[in-house]
Amino acid sequence: MATQQIVVPKYAHTPGLTRLAYSVDGTALLTVGSNRLIRKFTVDSEDEPYSIEHHENDILEVASSRTHFATCSEDGTASLFSMTTNEMESMLVRQSLPIRDITFSPDGQWVAVAGDETTVKLVNSTDITRIITPPAHRQGVKHVAFHPNGALLATSSVDGAIRIFSISSEEPQLVKTIEGLSPPVELSDETCTKVAWHPDGHGFATQNKTRDIITISRGNWSIERSFASGHMGPINDFAWSPNGAYIATAGSDGKILIWDTQTQNIINKYSYKNALCVQWHPNQNSLSFTTNQGQMYTLPNIIPAELDPPFGRTIYPAPLINDPDARAAVKLGEITGDDTTGFGKPYARLPLGSDHEHEYGISEIEERNWIDDDDGAGYIPDLVEDNGSIDSPGRKRGHSFADDFASNKRRFESVIKKMQHEAFQPGSTPWKNGRRYLSLNSVGYIWTVEQDMHNTVTVSFFDRGLNREYHFTDHFLYDKASLTEHAALFANYGGDGQNGRVFFREHGSLQDSWDLTFHEESIACKDLACLSHSRQQQLWYCSSKGYVRMFNLQGSPIRIYRQSMNSVVCCASWQDFVMIVRNQGDGSGGLVYSIENVKYDETFQKNDVVDVPFDSRLTSLFFSEDGDPCIYDSDGVLLVLMHWRSPLQAKPLGVVQSKFQCIILKGGEKHPYIPLPISSELDIKIPIYPDTSKLKADAKEGSKLQPDSLELEEQYLRDKISDFRILIRRKKFIWIWIRIRITKLAWILS
């Protein structure tokens, strides 16, 4: 990689969101920013830019066509300007909410605008009364992009949904919806979730939840290639080079990377903080970008001389796996209709060996050759001399590309399924010697004993003065339970043609108890994942299909809804709040969670990532005594979610009065046995230093780390953050990281 060039920035705007766009011919560079100015720079000139003052609030985006440029603003307006005279010609859109993205169709006849409203508007640039409105998203739209031939429109919503519309007629048709791929963001976030169509039109790039750029095939909408492990944080913007041979990415980690699209390797790296928007020059070897400090940089000679230039009349193929057109470059005229012959080196042929071959030890050709036409039935055509090409008619072609995709898809789905977290009921244990715990928390425990035709269930309490222990015969073989000071909740999913059942029982009285039967055919009741109830008013029944059913304590249904298409892993509740943890759904093996106030139908957190390492697993989920969500993982780390409620309503941390209640297990056991051992209370420590006894031993040997000083440091932190108020800030909530220092495995009393 080349040594980083020293480039002097141009201070285009005041600090804040700053965007840029080149004119189509590359002679002008337009920038917009938070000082409400449009600035038009002449490329390769040191003259002062031409300034236009028009909008009443921050300008959020700028786009250009051959004859015009357009801007959109936080004041809810989008305006069209002449590229020649710089005069405003028309106001395209005026609405009450901010407009955050604007772009021209390839022919410049239509302008698409998107923003905080859930609908995207397509406005004719010559007749602004002609407006096309595709079907609305569920939430605000952050980005919009035209396909290179102008027949498709891609929109990206803040909830991570991508929608592809056909706009070949006045009535847009939804072609594809892709959910769970891009991360959910706020409308004002700098993180980019846009769709960037490759210049050849065969696919597009977008950012996934693991902060990588991935390519999606237009043919089957599958994930094809990945530009991975380049950035350590979210990506703020990315752009294909004009000929599609390279892609530039700008990350929040202070890096700008240039990738080769054929190999997905980094060929150049630059360090610039706060980069927001990147744009390639249409016909020069340079790249311009802006920062959130209002600066604009232009990097010359961005691609080394020994490599193909980033521009030219030849379009290089999109980085797709099964694209039959990926063997040769595509002439620009095939996309634009321009029959002018161009120049540019043809893209190197892709090697026959692929990622598929390296992973499974079999080439794509060998996989397609598994059928022999030994009976001459003719179901394998074109058996002629092999010329070495993957698409040669000499190859036996028992499988088509569609067959290969189906085979790879089955393998992919199998891998994804293995990476999914299995659903579990917090506080429960597996069967051992015919016994198991259905629920175990700080109130008490419910355990069951397997009999010949039924089970015997016992409900016990740590505070014997609160409630008396009781037993009952379980003919329905309940496999999940939830326990509070007020009542116990039991459930099972029948399966095999049997109906499921929920049983609610108040402690000390059977008069107010009730039960419900769920029919096995009901999709909203299939595959019970977990259940929970609070001592206030509600109980929750979550299925692995993503459905949530809510009842009051009298058994009357209140709500049924599908929170997400991803499967539920576990849930917990406290008063009117419920926290539901789900699989992330993108194959990463991660977890996401949502917290809702069901009484007021208010969502506090939605689809935020659960901070459990990839090689660990979530083992318990519960609310603390003061109503703070807690998770406990297989590494023995307790995480407490703080400040997730409305401002000024957060309460001090206390699992149980700043103590961690658990059962100490001996002899390598992973689950508590029956009868239940005595519970223990452990001090919660902030993980800033190792074990004190080891420190004291090291201190005697001359170590510079003094245990007394580190204990004082921890005490200072406790006082400073007011009972562990802050360690890691993330948006409007805070995770507190606490490591439990014990030598034996602890089973948490959730």
XYZ file of C-alpha atoms in Angstrom, residues 87-386:
300
model
C -30.620 29.427 -10.009
C -33.437 27.560 -8.305
C -35.983 26.377 -10.864
C -38.591 24.688 -8.684
C -39.367 23.364 -5.230
C -39.863 19.658 -5.775
C -41.333 18.722 -2.394
C -42.408 20.453 0.788
C -43.380 18.377 3.814
C -43.516 18.729 7.582
C -40.695 16.269 8.393
C -37.014 16.391 7.346
C -35.941 15.006 3.956
C -32.693 13.058 4.338
C -31.843 11.673 0.913
C -32.328 12.765 -2.692
C -31.167 11.268 -5.984
C -31.743 11.546 -9.744
C -32.798 8.751 -12.069
C -30.096 7.855 -14.637
C -31.841 9.904 -17.344
C -32.392 12.846 -14.982
C -36.167 12.834 -15.563
C -37.153 11.830 -12.024
C -35.983 12.830 -8.562
C -36.515 10.497 -5.589
C -36.743 12.000 -2.107
C -36.847 10.128 1.211
C -36.905 11.165 4.841
C -38.626 10.883 8.170
C -41.967 10.205 6.510
C -42.624 6.544 5.708
C -43.238 7.153 2.008
C -40.798 7.891 -0.802
C -41.797 10.378 -3.488
C -40.700 10.289 -7.139
C -41.099 13.755 -8.653
C -40.792 14.521 -12.349
C -38.044 17.112 -12.804
C -39.849 18.920 -15.636
C -43.424 18.628 -14.317
C -43.454 18.627 -10.503
C -47.189 17.849 -10.480
C -46.336 14.313 -11.642
C -45.540 12.394 -8.452
C -45.206 8.635 -8.027
C -45.490 7.224 -4.513
C -44.406 3.593 -3.876
C -45.998 1.691 -0.947
C -44.914 2.998 2.455
C -42.375 1.542 4.853
C -43.206 0.884 8.503
C -40.763 3.583 9.631
C -38.860 6.530 8.174
C -36.738 6.023 5.048
C -33.053 6.924 5.282
C -31.760 6.167 1.760
C -33.032 5.779 -1.797
C -31.200 4.592 -4.957
C -32.074 4.080 -8.648
C -30.916 1.036 -10.589
C -28.475 1.970 -13.420
C -31.185 1.308 -16.035
C -33.775 3.288 -14.080
C -36.305 0.439 -13.912
C -35.827 -0.372 -10.203
C -35.752 1.717 -7.049
C -34.205 0.579 -3.755
C -35.236 2.145 -0.450
C -33.667 1.610 2.987
C -35.652 2.152 6.178
C -34.315 2.892 9.656
C -35.631 -0.476 10.873
C -33.152 -2.227 8.557
C -35.690 -3.169 5.866
C -34.677 -2.873 2.204
C -37.397 -2.730 -0.437
C -36.948 -3.054 -4.193
C -39.668 -1.526 -6.390
C -40.282 -1.802 -10.108
C -40.965 1.711 -11.406
C -41.299 0.947 -15.087
C -44.921 2.152 -14.890
C -46.843 4.854 -13.022
C -47.891 2.219 -10.463
C -44.761 0.993 -8.623
C -44.728 -2.715 -7.829
C -42.924 -4.205 -4.835
C -40.398 -6.720 -6.171
C -38.532 -7.766 -3.034
C -38.363 -6.999 0.688
C -35.125 -7.868 2.516
C -35.264 -7.708 6.317
C -32.799 -8.570 9.058
C -29.763 -7.844 6.893
C -28.945 -4.200 7.575
C -28.665 -2.872 11.145
C -31.481 -0.702 12.518
C -30.382 2.918 12.909
C -31.736 6.264 13.941
C -32.695 8.728 11.223
C -30.011 11.165 12.355
C -27.262 8.530 12.698
C -24.119 8.880 10.613
C -24.094 5.106 9.989
C -24.918 4.296 6.362
C -27.420 1.561 5.450
C -27.924 2.589 1.833
C -28.145 0.399 -1.244
C -25.415 1.120 -3.813
C -26.134 -0.543 -7.158
C -23.071 -1.808 -8.962
C -22.584 0.008 -12.304
C -23.271 -3.215 -14.244
C -26.701 -3.478 -12.561
C -26.393 -7.167 -11.631
C -26.286 -6.554 -7.883
C -25.908 -4.017 -5.128
C -23.845 -3.445 -2.004
C -25.062 -2.642 1.492
C -23.764 -2.754 5.065
C -24.735 -5.685 7.262
C -24.958 -5.929 11.043
C -21.337 -7.067 11.414
C -20.047 -3.811 9.847
C -19.070 -5.447 6.557
C -20.059 -4.486 3.034
C -21.840 -7.353 1.293
C -23.074 -7.742 -2.269
C -26.568 -8.974 -3.141
C -27.387 -10.550 -6.493
C -30.251 -9.024 -8.440
C -30.997 -12.443 -9.932
C -31.951 -14.289 -6.735
C -31.460 -11.633 -4.006
C -28.905 -13.824 -2.225
C -25.762 -12.740 -0.393
C -22.804 -13.213 -2.729
C -19.526 -11.619 -1.606
C -18.302 -9.775 1.465
C -15.776 -6.989 1.968
C -15.081 -8.070 5.522
C -12.929 -7.204 8.537
C -11.812 -3.850 7.225
C -13.386 -1.549 9.787
C -13.608 -1.731 13.567
C -16.807 0.319 13.724
C -19.886 1.214 11.673
C -19.348 2.315 8.081
C -20.487 5.875 7.380
C -20.451 5.683 3.572
C -19.272 3.594 0.620
C -19.213 4.038 -3.155
C -18.363 1.997 -6.251
C -15.804 3.469 -8.616
C -17.330 4.716 -11.918
C -16.328 1.514 -13.707
C -17.141 -0.827 -10.800
C -13.584 -2.147 -10.417
C -13.172 -0.770 -6.876
C -15.227 0.217 -3.875
C -14.320 2.855 -1.275
C -15.525 2.651 2.328
C -15.333 5.298 5.061
C -15.691 4.107 8.652
C -16.296 5.669 12.023
C -12.979 4.093 13.072
C -11.110 6.823 11.178
C -10.174 4.714 8.146
C -10.918 5.093 4.443
C -10.309 1.837 2.569
C -10.083 1.094 -1.153
C -11.050 -2.486 -2.081
C -10.524 -4.514 -5.242
C -13.976 -5.839 -6.163
C -12.603 -8.986 -7.819
C -10.558 -10.235 -4.863
C -12.296 -8.320 -2.028
C -8.824 -7.301 -0.835
C -7.769 -3.884 0.461
C -5.403 -2.168 -1.967
C -5.127 1.216 -0.238
C -5.736 2.556 3.234
C -5.993 6.134 4.536
C -6.454 7.506 8.042
C -8.905 10.388 8.277
C -11.199 10.885 11.229
C -14.902 11.704 10.980
C -15.292 10.928 7.246
C -18.980 10.996 6.298
C -19.388 10.946 2.519
C -17.149 9.566 -0.245
C -17.408 10.201 -4.001
C -15.220 9.103 -6.914
C -14.388 11.589 -9.627
C -16.259 10.534 -12.806
C -13.185 10.592 -15.072
C -10.088 11.094 -12.904
C -8.079 8.912 -10.575
C -9.185 10.750 -7.434
C -11.570 10.428 -4.535
C -13.242 13.220 -2.555
C -14.818 12.984 0.881
C -16.264 15.214 3.590
C -16.105 15.077 7.385
C -18.450 16.062 10.189
C -16.144 19.003 10.833
C -17.265 20.651 7.578
C -14.027 19.772 5.757
C -13.702 18.528 2.176
C -10.691 16.511 1.000
C -9.649 15.295 -2.460
C -7.168 12.407 -2.629
C -5.276 12.292 -5.971
C -3.858 9.104 -7.495
C -6.111 6.975 -5.338
C -5.415 3.830 -7.419
C -1.746 2.845 -7.962
C -0.482 3.267 -11.531
C 0.172 -0.458 -11.992
C -3.550 -1.242 -11.532
C -6.492 -0.544 -13.811
C -7.896 3.000 -13.474
C -11.198 3.502 -11.603
C -12.927 5.072 -14.636
C -13.382 4.348 -18.319
C -15.922 3.117 -20.850
C -15.676 -0.482 -19.704
C -17.813 -1.570 -16.770
C -16.232 -4.311 -14.678
C -18.453 -7.150 -13.403
C -20.090 -7.057 -10.006
C -18.465 -9.355 -7.417
C -21.032 -12.147 -7.588
C -20.489 -15.890 -7.196
C -22.927 -17.388 -9.677
C -23.261 -14.569 -12.177
C -22.746 -15.996 -15.685
C -21.823 -12.516 -16.915
C -18.980 -12.254 -14.410
C -16.463 -13.735 -16.866
C -15.999 -10.644 -18.970
C -16.379 -6.918 -18.650
C -19.635 -5.316 -19.738
C -19.567 -2.476 -22.199
C -21.087 0.688 -20.831
C -23.330 0.973 -23.876
C -25.144 -2.240 -22.873
C -26.500 -0.433 -19.824
C -26.899 3.140 -20.996
C -27.759 2.502 -24.646
C -24.656 4.469 -25.717
C -22.970 2.629 -28.598
C -19.764 4.671 -28.418
C -16.780 2.360 -28.263
C -14.644 2.915 -25.233
C -11.373 2.013 -23.700
C -10.144 0.228 -20.596
C -8.545 -3.084 -19.825
C -10.826 -6.104 -19.661
C -11.215 -7.521 -16.199
C -9.091 -10.552 -15.366
C -10.888 -13.868 -15.661
C -12.049 -15.256 -12.355
C -10.192 -18.428 -11.316
C -12.111 -21.674 -11.521
C -11.389 -22.315 -7.847
C -13.757 -20.380 -5.594
C -14.599 -19.904 -1.951
C -17.001 -22.801 -2.400
C -14.118 -25.050 -3.522
C -11.802 -24.038 -0.700
C -14.477 -24.611 1.929
C -15.791 -27.987 0.791
C -12.780 -29.352 -1.094
C -14.729 -29.713 -4.339
C -14.823 -27.454 -7.319
C -17.988 -25.991 -8.785
C -17.304 -27.921 -11.982
C -16.922 -31.239 -10.175
C -20.143 -30.637 -8.283
C -22.001 -30.057 -11.555
C -20.521 -33.241 -13.033
C -22.003 -35.670 -10.569
C -24.546 -37.009 -13.119
C -23.437 -39.195 -16.033
C -25.542 -39.542 -19.150
C -24.861 -43.264 -19.225
C -28.200 -44.265 -20.751
C -28.279 -41.609 -23.456
C -31.550 -40.206 -22.206
C -30.445 -36.721 -23.143
C -30.937 -35.071 -19.804
C -27.328 -33.805 -19.903
C -26.968 -31.800 -23.133
C -23.950 -30.373 -24.910
C -21.426 -33.167 -24.269
C -18.698 -31.876 -26.557
C -15.002 -31.279 -26.240
C -13.966 -29.455 -23.063
